[in-house]
């Protein structure tokens, strides 16, 4: 057995954090968000992470996701830069029930701030169109 191989066998495995480990780019960004009724709510544009800044008090704390961020970011993706912080819409991580091909929420989307534009268009425009107040027959 070579000396390198013996040395590699003696090293302990790095500790695994509790919970699920996610790669934000791979598992979250640009994923569609569905509410509890499988109705599309938004897409994930950014992730809010806490615990990245290490201090002596927080030395053992691992980074964790606090919210998914969505908003009007198309212009900044085309022209560069970052949208102002006040334009981000936060979807708390506590509302997320599953991360798979889509990000599923455990709450209905009707009351979420991320769907205000759709609700406004529905209430102010669609309902004024003849036949817009009910489902098609």
XYZ file of C-alpha atoms in Angstrom:
137
model
C 0.000 0.000 0.000
C 1.360 3.410 -0.880
C 2.067 6.045 1.730
C -0.533 8.454 0.220
C -3.261 5.858 0.332
C -2.596 5.041 3.996
C -2.612 8.734 4.889
C -5.943 9.274 3.090
C -7.502 6.331 4.942
C -6.618 7.863 8.324
C -8.334 11.222 7.723
C -11.773 11.469 9.296
C -14.759 12.330 7.164
C -15.859 15.951 7.414
C -18.900 16.474 9.639
C -22.257 16.614 7.851
C -24.616 19.389 8.927
C -28.071 18.487 10.165
C -30.872 18.991 7.656
C -30.764 19.013 3.896
C -27.789 20.513 2.085
C -28.817 22.563 -0.969
C -26.791 24.148 -3.716
C -28.625 27.444 -4.290
C -27.717 27.704 -7.975
C -28.623 24.122 -8.721
C -31.663 23.529 -6.499
C -33.282 26.957 -6.033
C -32.459 29.764 -8.458
C -34.855 30.169 -11.404
C -37.132 27.422 -10.052
C -40.859 27.889 -10.249
C -42.646 28.315 -6.915
C -46.027 26.596 -6.532
C -48.464 27.159 -3.687
C -50.210 24.401 -1.721
C -52.793 24.014 -4.536
C -50.063 23.686 -7.225
C -50.837 27.160 -8.588
C -47.741 29.027 -9.869
C -46.767 31.903 -7.597
C -43.367 33.165 -8.794
C -39.854 32.099 -9.693
C -36.902 32.197 -7.327
C -34.629 35.092 -8.270
C -32.364 35.174 -5.228
C -31.881 33.578 -1.826
C -31.545 35.280 1.553
C -28.963 33.470 3.676
C -28.136 34.024 7.328
C -25.010 32.917 9.165
C -22.496 33.656 6.423
C -20.693 36.293 8.475
C -18.651 34.399 11.048
C -17.980 35.932 14.443
C -16.657 34.356 17.615
C -20.200 33.990 18.970
C -21.477 32.446 15.723
C -18.437 30.326 14.909
C -20.338 27.027 15.005
C -23.466 28.318 13.274
C -23.814 27.050 9.713
C -25.306 29.259 7.002
C -29.028 28.661 6.516
C -31.710 29.997 4.196
C -34.172 32.465 5.705
C -36.171 33.464 2.608
C -36.555 33.059 -1.127
C -36.581 36.355 -3.000
C -38.561 37.189 -6.109
C -39.389 40.401 -7.890
C -39.083 42.477 -11.031
C -35.498 41.622 -11.949
C -35.728 41.196 -15.716
C -34.339 44.688 -16.387
C -31.351 44.150 -14.146
C -30.635 40.793 -15.743
C -30.625 42.387 -19.194
C -28.808 45.629 -18.362
C -26.803 44.514 -15.331
C -26.759 45.620 -11.733
C -28.975 44.591 -8.847
C -32.529 45.670 -8.142
C -33.099 47.885 -5.110
C -33.672 45.955 -1.897
C -37.181 47.394 -1.468
C -38.315 45.753 -4.741
C -37.621 42.219 -3.520
C -40.588 40.163 -2.392
C -39.718 37.726 0.394
C -41.146 34.224 0.620
C -40.155 32.981 4.100
C -38.288 29.683 4.137
C -40.728 28.451 6.784
C -43.445 28.465 4.067
C -41.461 26.063 1.841
C -42.674 22.488 2.109
C -40.566 20.760 -0.574
C -37.701 21.413 -2.984
C -37.755 19.262 -6.093
C -38.097 20.175 -9.767
C -40.248 23.026 -8.436
C -40.259 24.694 -5.035
C -43.518 23.864 -3.261
C -45.057 26.049 -0.596
C -47.235 24.802 2.228
C -49.460 27.902 2.139
C -52.071 29.188 -0.337
C -50.741 31.734 -2.818
C -53.783 34.014 -2.686
C -52.544 35.958 0.326
C -48.872 36.149 -0.635
C -47.339 39.470 -1.574
C -45.753 37.830 -4.636
C -49.138 37.484 -6.353
C -50.373 41.073 -5.890
C -49.869 41.936 -9.569
C -52.009 39.035 -10.755
C -54.717 39.865 -8.224
C -54.719 43.513 -9.311
C -55.028 42.613 -13.018
C -57.805 40.138 -12.189
C -59.734 42.616 -10.038
C -59.214 45.805 -12.064
C -59.130 44.581 -15.674
C -60.408 41.041 -16.188
C -63.551 41.492 -14.090
C -64.572 44.488 -16.233
C -64.544 42.400 -19.403
C -67.996 40.912 -20.150
C -67.939 37.344 -18.855
C -64.799 37.990 -16.808
C -66.520 37.482 -13.453
C -67.026 33.734 -13.751
C -65.303 30.649 -15.066
C -66.055 29.632 -18.669
C -68.945 27.193 -19.151
